[in-house]
Short mmCIF file of C-alpha atoms in Angstrom, two decimals:
data_model
loop_
_atom_site.label_atom_id
_atom_site.label_comp_id
_atom_site.label_asym_id
_atom_site.label_seq_id
_atom_site.Cartn_x
_atom_site.Cartn_y
_atom_site.Cartn_z
CA MET A 1 10.44 -171.30 -15.59
CA LYS A 2 14.05 -172.88 -16.08
CA SER A 3 12.93 -173.99 -19.31
CA ASP A 4 12.56 -170.17 -20.32
CA LYS A 5 16.46 -170.43 -20.79
CA THR A 6 15.90 -172.37 -24.13
CA LYS A 7 12.65 -170.82 -25.83
CA LYS A 8 12.13 -167.23 -24.81
CA GLY A 9 12.75 -164.29 -26.41
CA ILE A 10 14.25 -163.39 -30.37
CA GLU A 11 17.63 -164.76 -29.51
CA ARG A 12 15.84 -168.22 -28.96
CA ALA A 13 14.37 -168.39 -32.26
CA PRO A 14 16.93 -170.99 -33.29
CA HIS A 15 15.79 -173.36 -30.41
CA ARG A 16 12.32 -172.96 -31.02
CA SER A 17 13.12 -173.75 -34.70
CA LEU A 18 14.95 -177.14 -33.91
CA MET A 19 11.80 -177.89 -31.43
CA LYS A 20 9.30 -177.20 -33.97
CA ALA A 21 11.58 -179.45 -36.17
CA MET A 22 9.91 -182.20 -34.06
CA GLY A 23 6.57 -181.16 -34.85
CA MET A 24 6.15 -179.16 -31.87
CA ILE A 25 3.78 -176.04 -31.89
CA ASN A 26 4.02 -172.84 -29.99
CA GLU A 27 1.23 -173.94 -27.39
CA GLU A 28 3.27 -176.76 -26.27
CA ILE A 29 6.25 -174.74 -26.30
CA GLU A 30 5.06 -172.18 -24.46
CA ARG A 31 3.85 -174.70 -21.35
CA PRO A 32 6.43 -176.00 -18.65
CA PHE A 33 8.63 -178.62 -20.23
CA VAL A 34 8.67 -181.88 -18.19
CA GLY A 35 11.20 -184.84 -18.28
CA ILE A 36 10.10 -188.23 -18.63
CA VAL A 37 13.13 -190.15 -17.09
CA ASN A 38 12.63 -193.63 -18.34
CA SER A 39 14.60 -196.86 -17.60
CA TRP A 40 12.58 -198.95 -20.25
CA ASN A 41 14.38 -201.60 -21.97
CA GLU A 42 14.02 -205.10 -23.56
CA PHE A 43 16.52 -206.63 -20.89
CA ILE A 44 14.63 -206.69 -17.77
CA PRO A 45 10.99 -208.05 -17.01
CA GLY A 46 10.73 -204.99 -14.31
CA HIS A 47 11.01 -202.19 -17.24
CA ILE A 48 9.57 -203.89 -19.97
CA HIS A 49 6.06 -202.55 -19.59
CA LEU A 50 7.72 -199.07 -18.59
CA ASP A 51 6.50 -197.70 -22.02
CA LYS A 52 3.30 -197.77 -21.40
CA LEU A 53 3.42 -196.05 -18.25
CA ALA A 54 5.39 -193.28 -19.41
CA ALA A 55 3.04 -193.10 -21.99
CA ALA A 56 -0.02 -192.82 -19.11
CA ALA A 57 2.25 -190.48 -17.05
CA LYS A 58 2.79 -188.46 -20.27
CA SER A 59 -1.47 -187.87 -20.87
CA GLY A 60 -1.41 -186.84 -17.18
CA ILE A 61 1.12 -183.98 -17.69
CA ARG A 62 -0.60 -182.81 -20.97
CA MET A 63 -3.94 -183.15 -19.14
CA ALA A 64 -2.77 -180.76 -16.17
CA GLY A 65 -0.83 -178.06 -18.82
CA GLY A 66 2.63 -179.50 -19.33
CA THR A 67 4.45 -180.38 -22.11
CA PRO A 68 6.64 -183.99 -21.80
CA PHE A 69 9.66 -184.71 -23.11
CA GLU A 70 10.95 -188.46 -22.81
CA PHE A 71 14.49 -189.70 -22.40
CA HIS A 72 15.83 -193.26 -21.09
CA THR A 73 18.57 -194.44 -19.01
CA ILE A 74 20.36 -197.74 -19.00
CA GLY A 75 19.61 -200.73 -16.73
CA VAL A 76 21.50 -204.05 -15.66
CA CYS A 77 19.31 -206.59 -14.79
CA ASP A 78 20.70 -208.33 -11.94
CA GLY A 79 19.31 -211.62 -12.20
CA ILE A 80 20.65 -212.07 -15.92
CA ALA A 81 23.77 -210.43 -14.64
CA MET A 82 24.00 -212.85 -11.88
CA GLY A 83 27.07 -215.28 -11.24
CA HIS A 84 29.34 -214.35 -13.42
CA GLU A 85 31.55 -211.20 -14.37
CA GLY A 86 28.44 -209.12 -15.78
CA MET A 87 27.66 -208.75 -12.10
CA LYS A 88 30.98 -206.14 -11.69
CA TYR A 89 28.84 -203.71 -13.66
CA SER A 90 25.73 -203.65 -11.55
CA LEU A 91 26.60 -201.53 -8.85
CA PRO A 92 28.71 -199.05 -10.88
CA SER A 93 25.74 -198.64 -13.03
CA ARG A 94 24.13 -196.57 -10.18
CA GLU A 95 26.49 -193.55 -10.52
CA THR A 96 26.62 -193.91 -14.45
CA ILE A 97 22.72 -193.26 -14.26
CA ALA A 98 22.51 -190.55 -12.10
CA ASP A 99 25.26 -188.58 -14.16
CA SER A 100 23.49 -189.34 -17.36
CA ILE A 101 20.17 -187.74 -16.13
CA GLU A 102 21.82 -184.82 -14.73
CA LEU A 103 23.68 -184.33 -18.03
CA GLN A 104 20.39 -184.62 -19.96
CA VAL A 105 18.44 -182.63 -17.53
CA GLN A 106 20.73 -179.59 -17.09
CA ALA A 107 21.44 -179.59 -20.92
CA HIS A 108 18.08 -178.88 -21.66
CA GLN A 109 17.05 -177.10 -18.66
CA LEU A 110 13.70 -178.94 -17.73
CA ASP A 111 11.32 -177.73 -15.42
CA ALA A 112 10.43 -180.91 -13.46
CA LEU A 113 10.72 -184.52 -13.75
CA LEU A 114 8.75 -187.46 -13.49
CA PHE A 115 10.73 -190.52 -13.36
CA VAL A 116 9.28 -193.87 -14.52
CA THR A 117 11.92 -196.51 -13.09
CA SER A 118 12.42 -199.86 -11.14
CA CYS A 119 14.28 -202.60 -9.84
CA ASP A 120 17.74 -202.76 -7.62
CA LYS A 121 20.46 -200.08 -8.15
CA ILE A 122 18.27 -198.47 -11.13
CA LEU A 123 15.78 -196.70 -8.84
CA PRO A 124 18.37 -195.60 -6.81
CA GLY A 125 20.38 -194.05 -9.48
CA HIS A 126 17.02 -192.12 -10.52
CA LEU A 127 16.53 -191.07 -6.78
CA MET A 128 20.31 -189.88 -6.48
CA ALA A 129 19.59 -187.66 -9.60
CA ALA A 130 16.60 -186.20 -8.28
CA ALA A 131 18.09 -185.16 -5.29
CA ARG A 132 21.15 -183.93 -7.01
CA ILE A 133 19.42 -181.92 -10.04
CA ASN A 134 16.67 -180.72 -6.92
CA VAL A 135 13.65 -179.66 -9.06
CA PRO A 136 9.99 -180.56 -8.85
CA SER A 137 9.86 -184.63 -9.14
CA ILE A 138 7.71 -187.49 -8.82
CA PHE A 139 8.41 -191.25 -9.13
CA VAL A 140 6.24 -193.96 -11.00
CA THR A 141 7.64 -197.48 -10.00
CA GLY A 142 7.25 -200.32 -12.28
CA GLY A 143 5.27 -202.79 -9.77
CA PRO A 144 5.84 -206.04 -8.60
CA MET A 145 5.71 -209.45 -10.79
CA CYS A 146 3.08 -211.97 -9.85
CA PRO A 147 4.30 -215.17 -8.36
CA GLY A 148 3.99 -218.24 -10.69
CA ILE A 149 3.13 -221.53 -10.11
CA PHE A 150 4.80 -225.01 -9.93
CA ASN A 151 3.21 -228.10 -8.68
CA ASP A 152 -0.06 -225.98 -7.38
CA GLU A 153 3.00 -223.92 -5.19
CA GLN A 154 3.52 -219.93 -5.39
CA VAL A 155 6.99 -219.79 -6.33
CA ASP A 156 9.44 -216.86 -7.93
CA LEU A 157 12.93 -216.41 -9.22
CA ILE A 158 14.32 -217.29 -6.12
CA SER A 159 12.97 -220.79 -5.98
CA VAL A 160 14.70 -221.14 -9.51
CA PHE A 161 17.93 -220.01 -8.23
CA GLU A 162 17.36 -222.90 -5.19
CA ALA A 163 16.40 -225.28 -7.44
CA ILE A 164 20.11 -225.47 -8.83
CA GLY A 165 21.24 -226.62 -5.27
CA LYS A 166 18.38 -228.68 -4.82
CA PHE A 167 19.35 -230.66 -7.90
CA GLN A 168 22.98 -231.22 -6.88
CA ALA A 169 21.59 -232.58 -3.59
CA GLY A 170 19.37 -235.10 -5.49
CA GLU A 171 16.24 -233.42 -4.29
CA MET A 172 14.93 -232.15 -7.98
CA THR A 173 15.49 -233.76 -11.38
CA GLU A 174 16.52 -231.97 -14.61
CA GLU A 175 13.12 -232.16 -15.68
CA GLU A 176 11.75 -230.62 -12.78
CA VAL A 177 14.00 -227.66 -12.83
CA LYS A 178 13.08 -227.08 -16.39
CA ASP A 179 9.49 -227.03 -15.29
CA LEU A 180 9.73 -224.68 -12.38
CA GLU A 181 12.08 -222.45 -15.16
CA GLU A 182 9.06 -222.24 -17.34
CA GLY A 183 6.62 -221.19 -14.70
CA ALA A 184 8.29 -219.07 -11.88
CA CYS A 185 8.32 -215.92 -13.65
CA PRO A 186 4.89 -215.38 -15.17
CA GLY A 187 5.19 -211.90 -16.58
CA VAL A 188 6.04 -208.35 -16.33
CA GLY A 189 7.61 -206.59 -12.91
CA SER A 190 10.10 -206.70 -10.53
CA CYS A 191 10.57 -210.41 -9.14
CA ALA A 192 7.57 -211.27 -7.03
CA GLY A 193 9.38 -211.29 -3.30
CA LEU A 194 10.77 -208.79 -1.46
CA PHE A 195 13.99 -208.58 -2.97
CA THR A 196 15.88 -205.33 -3.85
CA ALA A 197 13.94 -203.99 -6.79
CA ASN A 198 10.52 -204.23 -4.66
CA THR A 199 12.26 -203.26 -1.59
CA MET A 200 13.26 -199.77 -3.03
CA GLY A 201 10.09 -199.29 -4.85
CA CYS A 202 8.40 -199.45 -1.28
CA ILE A 203 11.29 -197.19 -0.04
CA THR A 204 10.66 -194.61 -2.79
CA GLU A 205 6.96 -194.64 -1.43
CA ALA A 206 7.97 -194.29 2.39
CA LEU A 207 10.41 -191.28 1.51
CA GLY A 208 7.41 -189.49 -0.11
CA MET A 209 8.39 -189.78 -3.44
CA SER A 210 5.69 -191.80 -4.88
CA LEU A 211 2.05 -191.48 -4.81
CA PRO A 212 0.65 -193.80 -2.05
CA GLY A 213 0.07 -197.01 -3.02
CA CYS A 214 2.82 -196.86 -5.75
CA GLY A 215 5.15 -199.02 -4.45
CA THR A 216 3.34 -202.56 -4.00
CA SER A 217 0.98 -201.95 -6.88
CA MET A 218 1.38 -204.88 -9.26
CA ALA A 219 3.03 -204.24 -12.89
CA ILE A 220 -0.18 -205.96 -14.47
CA ASP A 221 -2.99 -203.58 -12.44
CA SER A 222 -4.47 -201.09 -14.10
CA LYS A 223 -4.44 -199.48 -10.89
CA LYS A 224 -0.66 -198.86 -11.41
CA PHE A 225 -1.30 -196.94 -14.90
CA LYS A 226 -3.98 -194.95 -13.05
CA ILE A 227 -1.27 -193.92 -10.64
CA ALA A 228 1.12 -192.97 -13.64
CA LYS A 229 -1.64 -190.81 -14.93
CA LYS A 230 -2.26 -189.15 -11.60
CA SER A 231 1.51 -188.59 -11.15
CA GLY A 232 1.63 -186.78 -14.24
CA MET A 233 -0.91 -184.31 -13.00
CA GLN A 234 0.49 -184.20 -9.77
CA ILE A 235 4.14 -183.09 -10.94
CA MET A 236 2.43 -180.15 -12.41
CA ARG A 237 0.85 -179.36 -9.06
CA LEU A 238 4.46 -179.87 -7.41
CA LEU A 239 5.74 -177.37 -10.04
CA LYS A 240 3.49 -174.58 -9.62
CA GLU A 241 3.95 -175.32 -5.54
CA ASN A 242 7.71 -175.33 -5.93
CA ILE A 243 7.75 -178.63 -3.70
CA LYS A 244 11.31 -180.08 -4.48
CA PRO A 245 13.11 -183.54 -3.91
CA ARG A 246 15.53 -182.00 -1.02
CA ASP A 247 12.14 -180.36 0.61
CA ILE A 248 10.78 -184.19 0.64
CA MET A 249 13.72 -186.43 1.46
CA THR A 250 14.74 -184.81 4.49
CA GLU A 251 16.53 -186.61 7.50
CA LYS A 252 13.31 -187.17 9.20
CA ALA A 253 12.14 -188.88 5.96
CA PHE A 254 15.11 -190.87 5.76
CA GLU A 255 14.66 -191.96 9.08
CA ASN A 256 11.17 -193.09 8.16
CA ALA A 257 12.39 -194.98 4.96
CA ILE A 258 14.63 -196.77 7.31
CA ARG A 259 11.86 -197.71 9.88
CA VAL A 260 9.53 -198.87 6.85
CA ASP A 261 12.40 -200.90 5.37
CA MET A 262 12.96 -202.52 8.97
CA ALA A 263 9.18 -203.32 9.61
CA ILE A 264 8.78 -205.18 6.00
CA GLY A 265 12.41 -206.77 6.37
CA GLY A 266 13.85 -205.53 2.98
CA SER A 267 16.89 -206.01 1.59
CA THR A 268 20.18 -205.37 2.62
CA ASN A 269 21.25 -203.49 -0.30
CA THR A 270 19.06 -200.44 1.35
CA ALA A 271 22.10 -199.99 3.49
CA LEU A 272 23.94 -199.09 0.17
CA HIS A 273 21.37 -197.12 -1.65
CA LEU A 274 19.88 -195.20 1.20
CA PRO A 275 22.90 -193.64 2.40
CA ALA A 276 23.96 -192.89 -1.58
CA ILE A 277 20.71 -191.19 -2.00
CA ALA A 278 20.90 -189.14 1.27
CA ASN A 279 24.53 -188.45 0.23
CA GLU A 280 23.13 -186.13 -3.05
CA CYS A 281 20.94 -184.73 -0.39
CA ARG A 282 23.65 -183.19 2.16
CA ILE A 283 22.88 -185.78 4.44
CA LYS A 284 25.05 -188.67 6.08
CA LEU A 285 23.10 -191.77 7.09
CA SER A 286 25.67 -194.11 9.41
CA LEU A 287 25.22 -197.96 9.59
CA ASP A 288 24.91 -197.30 13.44
CA LEU A 289 21.50 -195.59 12.75
CA PHE A 290 20.38 -198.44 10.71
CA ASP A 291 20.83 -200.51 13.58
CA LYS A 292 19.53 -198.17 15.87
CA LEU A 293 16.44 -197.89 14.34
CA SER A 294 16.09 -201.86 13.51
CA ARG A 295 16.46 -202.35 17.47
CA GLU A 296 13.05 -200.12 18.03
CA THR A 297 11.18 -201.13 15.12
CA PRO A 298 9.39 -204.44 15.02
CA HIS A 299 9.27 -206.82 12.08
CA LEU A 300 5.77 -207.11 10.88
CA THR A 301 5.57 -208.80 7.60
CA SER A 302 6.75 -212.21 6.38
CA ILE A 303 7.65 -211.98 2.53
CA ARG A 304 9.75 -213.95 0.57
CA PRO A 305 12.47 -215.02 0.76
CA GLY A 306 12.22 -214.67 4.46
CA GLY A 307 8.66 -215.99 4.78
CA PRO A 308 5.58 -217.48 2.66
CA HIS A 309 3.75 -214.24 1.31
CA PHE A 310 4.36 -212.29 -1.87
CA MET A 311 4.20 -208.66 -2.99
CA LEU A 312 0.49 -209.65 -4.12
CA ASP A 313 -0.22 -210.10 -0.70
CA LEU A 314 1.26 -207.01 0.96
CA ASP A 315 -0.64 -204.93 -1.58
CA ARG A 316 -4.08 -206.36 -1.06
CA ALA A 317 -3.32 -205.86 2.45
CA GLY A 318 -2.67 -202.33 2.40
CA GLY A 319 1.05 -201.79 0.97
CA ILE A 320 3.22 -199.49 2.37
CA GLN A 321 0.77 -197.24 3.34
CA GLY A 322 -0.82 -200.15 5.61
CA VAL A 323 2.64 -200.77 7.16
CA MET A 324 3.27 -197.07 8.06
CA GLU A 325 -0.35 -197.03 9.69
CA ARG A 326 0.82 -199.57 11.83
CA ILE A 327 3.93 -198.15 12.85
CA LYS A 328 2.82 -194.41 12.66
CA ASP A 329 3.60 -193.86 16.59
CA LYS A 330 7.31 -194.16 15.54
CA LEU A 331 7.54 -192.10 12.33
CA ASN A 332 7.74 -188.69 11.19
CA LEU A 333 4.09 -187.76 10.51
CA ASP A 334 5.06 -184.03 9.23
CA CYS A 335 7.17 -185.11 6.48
CA ILE A 336 5.62 -183.41 3.22
CA THR A 337 5.27 -185.99 0.43
CA VAL A 338 4.66 -185.73 -3.40
CA THR A 339 0.76 -185.37 -2.55
CA GLY A 340 1.73 -181.70 -1.40
CA ASN A 341 0.30 -182.95 2.35
CA SER A 342 2.34 -184.67 4.85
CA LEU A 343 2.67 -188.03 5.67
CA GLY A 344 0.34 -188.03 8.44
CA GLU A 345 -2.70 -186.24 6.11
CA ASN A 346 -1.79 -189.25 3.44
CA LEU A 347 -2.46 -191.92 6.39
CA LYS A 348 -5.86 -190.25 7.01
CA GLU A 349 -7.08 -191.13 3.77
CA LEU A 350 -5.93 -194.96 4.14
CA LYS A 351 -8.61 -197.53 3.15
CA ILE A 352 -8.24 -200.86 4.06
CA LEU A 353 -10.38 -202.95 1.61
CA ASN A 354 -9.33 -206.45 2.91
CA PRO A 355 -9.14 -206.38 6.52
CA LYS A 356 -8.76 -209.64 6.96
CA LYS A 357 -6.01 -210.01 4.44
CA ASN A 358 -4.49 -207.03 6.16
CA MET A 359 -4.29 -208.42 9.77
CA ASP A 360 -2.99 -211.87 8.51
CA VAL A 361 0.15 -209.99 6.34
CA ILE A 362 1.13 -206.81 8.20
CA ARG A 363 0.91 -207.87 12.02
CA THR A 364 0.52 -205.16 14.66
CA VAL A 365 3.30 -203.99 16.77
CA ASP A 366 2.19 -206.23 19.56
CA ASN A 367 2.20 -209.17 17.76
CA PRO A 368 5.44 -208.89 15.22
CA TYR A 369 6.97 -211.80 13.51
CA HIS A 370 9.98 -210.15 15.30
CA ARG A 371 10.63 -207.95 17.99
CA GLU A 372 13.43 -206.21 15.57
CA GLY A 373 13.91 -204.93 12.62
CA GLY A 374 14.79 -206.81 9.19
CA ILE A 375 18.55 -205.75 9.15
CA ALA A 376 21.24 -205.93 11.55
CA VAL A 377 24.57 -204.30 11.76
CA LEU A 378 27.91 -206.37 12.99
CA LYS A 379 30.72 -205.29 14.22
CA GLY A 380 33.94 -206.84 15.66
CA ASN A 381 37.70 -207.37 14.89
CA LEU A 382 36.54 -208.85 11.50
CA ALA A 383 34.31 -205.69 10.41
CA PRO A 384 35.58 -202.93 12.33
CA ARG A 385 33.48 -200.36 10.42
CA GLY A 386 30.83 -202.81 10.19
CA SER A 387 28.68 -205.36 8.33
CA VAL A 388 24.88 -206.04 7.42
CA VAL A 389 22.77 -209.25 7.71
CA LYS A 390 18.95 -209.76 6.94
CA GLN A 391 18.43 -211.17 9.97
CA SER A 392 15.02 -211.84 9.36
CA ALA A 393 15.61 -214.07 7.04
CA VAL A 394 17.74 -216.56 9.39
CA ASP A 395 17.19 -219.28 10.89
CA SER A 396 16.84 -218.72 14.63
CA LYS A 397 19.13 -222.05 15.00
CA ILE A 398 21.88 -220.16 13.55
CA LEU A 399 21.56 -216.65 15.02
CA LYS A 400 24.64 -217.58 16.84
CA HIS A 401 27.26 -219.54 15.29
CA SER A 402 31.20 -220.23 15.75
CA GLY A 403 32.80 -222.42 12.86
CA PRO A 404 35.83 -223.04 10.84
CA ALA A 405 36.65 -220.55 7.77
CA ARG A 406 36.41 -221.84 4.19
CA VAL A 407 38.19 -219.05 2.48
CA PHE A 408 37.72 -218.21 -1.15
CA ASP A 409 39.04 -215.07 -3.27
CA CYS A 410 36.30 -215.06 -5.18
CA GLU A 411 32.67 -215.81 -5.91
CA GLU A 412 33.10 -218.47 -8.55
CA ASP A 413 35.51 -220.89 -6.56
CA ALA A 414 33.00 -220.51 -3.36
CA ASN A 415 29.98 -221.57 -5.57
CA GLU A 416 31.56 -224.58 -7.07
CA ALA A 417 32.88 -225.81 -3.69
CA ILE A 418 29.60 -225.33 -2.95
CA LEU A 419 27.95 -227.30 -5.64
CA ARG A 420 30.78 -230.29 -5.32
CA GLY A 421 29.71 -230.89 -1.70
CA ARG A 422 33.22 -229.19 -0.21
CA ILE A 423 31.44 -227.55 2.23
CA ASN A 424 30.34 -229.08 5.48
CA LYS A 425 27.60 -228.53 8.27
CA GLY A 426 28.84 -225.73 10.67
CA ASP A 427 31.44 -223.86 8.11
CA VAL A 428 31.87 -220.34 7.84
CA ILE A 429 32.47 -219.38 3.91
CA VAL A 430 34.56 -216.29 3.45
CA ILE A 431 34.26 -214.74 -0.14
CA ARG A 432 36.90 -211.71 -0.25
CA TYR A 433 38.18 -209.23 -2.57
CA GLU A 434 34.57 -208.74 -4.08
CA GLY A 435 34.22 -205.36 -2.11
CA PRO A 436 33.48 -202.20 -4.13
CA LYS A 437 37.24 -201.47 -4.73
CA GLY A 438 38.25 -205.34 -4.68
CA GLY A 439 35.66 -207.05 -6.85
CA PRO A 440 35.51 -204.07 -8.75
CA GLY A 441 32.27 -203.78 -8.25
CA MET A 442 30.60 -205.23 -5.53
CA ARG A 443 28.77 -208.43 -6.78
CA GLU A 444 25.76 -210.02 -5.25
CA MET A 445 25.99 -213.15 -4.03
CA LEU A 446 23.10 -214.77 -4.88
CA ALA A 447 24.20 -217.83 -6.54
CA PRO A 448 26.24 -219.33 -3.66
CA THR A 449 23.64 -218.48 -0.93
CA SER A 450 20.96 -219.85 -2.93
CA ALA A 451 23.13 -223.08 -3.68
CA ILE A 452 23.67 -223.08 0.17
CA ALA A 453 19.77 -223.07 0.56
CA GLY A 454 18.72 -225.49 -1.96
CA MET A 455 20.95 -228.08 -0.89
CA GLY A 456 19.76 -227.77 2.79
CA LEU A 457 22.91 -226.04 4.33
CA SER A 458 20.84 -222.33 5.29
CA ASP A 459 20.83 -223.52 8.83
CA SER A 460 24.08 -225.01 9.43
CA VAL A 461 26.54 -223.14 7.16
CA ALA A 462 27.23 -219.13 7.28
CA LEU A 463 28.55 -216.97 4.39
CA ILE A 464 30.47 -213.86 5.21
CA THR A 465 31.84 -211.16 2.40
CA ASP A 466 32.87 -208.05 1.48
CA GLY A 467 30.63 -208.07 -1.31
CA ARG A 468 26.88 -207.86 -1.03
CA PHE A 469 23.66 -210.03 -1.15
CA SER A 470 20.75 -209.52 -3.52
CA GLY A 471 17.57 -208.84 -1.77
CA GLY A 472 16.33 -212.66 -2.32
CA THR A 473 18.78 -213.98 0.26
CA ARG A 474 18.13 -215.61 3.06
CA GLY A 475 20.27 -217.41 5.99
CA PRO A 476 23.09 -216.17 7.97
CA CYS A 477 24.62 -214.25 5.10
CA ILE A 478 26.45 -211.40 6.32
CA GLY A 479 28.05 -208.87 3.83
CA HIS A 480 29.54 -205.16 3.28
CA ILE A 481 32.03 -206.15 5.52
CA SER A 482 34.40 -202.88 6.17
CA PRO A 483 36.85 -202.30 5.68
CA GLU A 484 37.02 -204.46 2.39
CA ALA A 485 39.92 -206.68 1.58
CA MET A 486 41.28 -204.55 -1.10
CA GLU A 487 41.42 -202.07 1.51
CA GLY A 488 43.46 -204.15 4.18
CA GLY A 489 40.69 -205.18 6.23
CA PRO A 490 41.19 -207.79 8.59
CA ILE A 491 38.94 -210.02 5.86
CA ALA A 492 42.15 -210.04 3.60
CA ILE A 493 44.12 -212.24 6.26
CA VAL A 494 41.75 -214.77 7.59
CA GLN A 495 43.05 -218.25 6.54
CA GLU A 496 41.74 -221.60 6.23
CA GLY A 497 40.46 -223.22 9.43
CA ASP A 498 40.44 -220.13 11.34
CA ILE A 499 37.51 -219.81 14.03
CA ILE A 500 35.16 -217.32 13.24
CA GLU A 501 32.32 -216.23 15.87
CA ILE A 502 29.11 -214.76 14.86
CA ASP A 503 26.57 -213.37 17.41
CA ILE A 504 23.82 -211.66 15.52
CA PRO A 505 21.66 -210.68 18.52
CA ASN A 506 24.61 -209.14 20.00
CA ARG A 507 26.15 -207.49 16.78
CA LYS A 508 29.23 -209.26 16.79
CA LEU A 509 31.60 -210.94 14.08
CA ASN A 510 34.75 -212.00 15.35
CA LEU A 511 37.73 -213.63 14.01
CA LYS A 512 38.82 -215.97 17.08
CA VAL A 513 42.58 -215.02 16.67
CA SER A 514 44.73 -212.86 18.83
CA GLU A 515 45.43 -208.89 18.08
CA GLU A 516 49.14 -209.93 17.72
CA GLU A 517 48.56 -212.68 15.21
CA ILE A 518 46.03 -210.02 13.24
CA LYS A 519 48.62 -207.46 13.20
CA ARG A 520 51.69 -209.77 12.20
CA ARG A 521 49.31 -211.07 9.29
CA LEU A 522 48.40 -207.57 8.31
CA LYS A 523 51.95 -206.51 8.10
CA LYS A 524 52.81 -209.45 5.65
CA TRP A 525 49.57 -208.70 3.70
CA ASN A 526 50.37 -207.54 -0.20
CA LYS A 527 47.61 -206.10 -2.06
CA PRO A 528 46.50 -208.31 -5.08
CA GLU A 529 47.18 -206.73 -8.29
CA LYS A 530 43.77 -206.52 -10.63
CA LYS A 531 44.39 -205.61 -14.28
CA LEU A 532 41.58 -203.56 -15.08
CA THR A 533 40.55 -201.38 -17.76
CA GLY A 534 37.42 -199.09 -18.75
CA VAL A 535 34.50 -198.52 -16.34
CA LEU A 536 35.83 -200.51 -13.46
CA SER A 537 39.15 -199.42 -13.51
CA ARG A 538 37.69 -195.43 -13.06
CA TYR A 539 35.16 -197.08 -10.56
CA SER A 540 37.79 -198.67 -8.24
CA LYS A 541 39.78 -195.58 -8.16
CA VAL A 542 36.88 -193.45 -6.84
CA VAL A 543 34.62 -195.49 -5.21
CA SER A 544 34.16 -195.15 -1.43
CA SER A 545 33.74 -198.36 0.97
CA ALA A 546 30.50 -200.44 1.34
CA ASP A 547 29.73 -198.60 4.78
CA LYS A 548 29.38 -195.31 2.99
CA GLY A 549 27.14 -196.00 0.61
CA ALA A 550 29.90 -196.98 -2.07
CA VAL A 551 29.14 -193.26 -3.48
CA PHE A 552 32.23 -191.54 -5.52
CA GLU A 553 34.95 -189.59 -3.61
#
């Protein structure tokens, strides 16, 4: 065992002495050492209960003959960091999380790992670390939040963000916004829709890195705690059989995960996180692969923000296993998973306890919500290396759009213009210098996109950016434009009033300006200087572009 380096033989007496200072006994020291990698903190509702899940997982490890050691990683709440300088630190935290796990695990030579984590870029950071370290590993994701209730309707965090625009448009009173604020997020868990946090929980299960049912089981459900205990027991089997993350997260498994992502209509942030995780597995995922699989995979669910259902509905309908059963003819069923069995064998064990809900929430491939998957990759002279849009959350009236550019060099200026009523129907809002290098940190743009939706403009106004979007964004919001403005991409030379043409069905994003004019403007362009210190200064120097997953080069 790897941990023998720290505890076996007479020369390790000092090491054992330190372990015994913590109350350990010989029987515990002789067992395999399993790290509990926990992102519990008191900042994030999706994490506030992870201490209890970790305790359940440790029980399972002990029952199966292992000795657990728990340690913690940082976690940024994107909802609280949204719309201000704090969001610049969100995506960079992914790399810090992965690095911190590597440091802790390799320094102490742990035999296996059980990850208790949730949310946005925190879960991707854990997956990156699991692939990099490559010792037997299993994931327990924290689970979705239940929807809240307002005016006898189910609501979620995005309802509150969009309420700001409705207030500015005179459609809600301040008192109504306050009442919505009180009830929209009723308890623990990741925000109730298919935003980035829950998308990544689903993707983790689809990759084969968590037990069946884990991705959608609710944070408050005892099922989640049973899964945690079973995961604790299962990690000991994975250790015995030496099944490692890179045995599970193969190229075929990533294709499965992307197909599931397309079928459920998940967050565009998967186009950042999956390539980054794959990179740690020494696999290259291109944006072109996302688009290819999206064209081949129908969109089968209609979950917030694109539709009326919530994660609670998806879980009751059969969860990710239910989705994979629907598209199993398109999946690589021979992929091994943390059950120790193949995906095909797992699906043979699937039981649908609520058949009516299943047919209601997860449609068949013959009757999809959309013939194509949730994400489209657009290219053109404005995005030569690509851009992404959540096409399943775009009103059919604006899948094709041409309009004048309204140009802003930061998110705050754009948001102010939207809320002050300075954006007109038909406009194309351009927010630049918000990419991985330019932000730096590639901020999510939930505040402006929610303001657009709240003010009733999501079927008439488009937004493009070299930044990124929350999984809660809906409407024709196109992000990850590559090359980004700070790298001298064409988005840097767009001028106020230029006509921008968007054609999502045909995957085009073009600036209606001649090639000669684009070359002339680029020749005159000067890179703006930003005074940076600390983490952001280092990050901007080593981070790659969005089309490569914003990984360190």
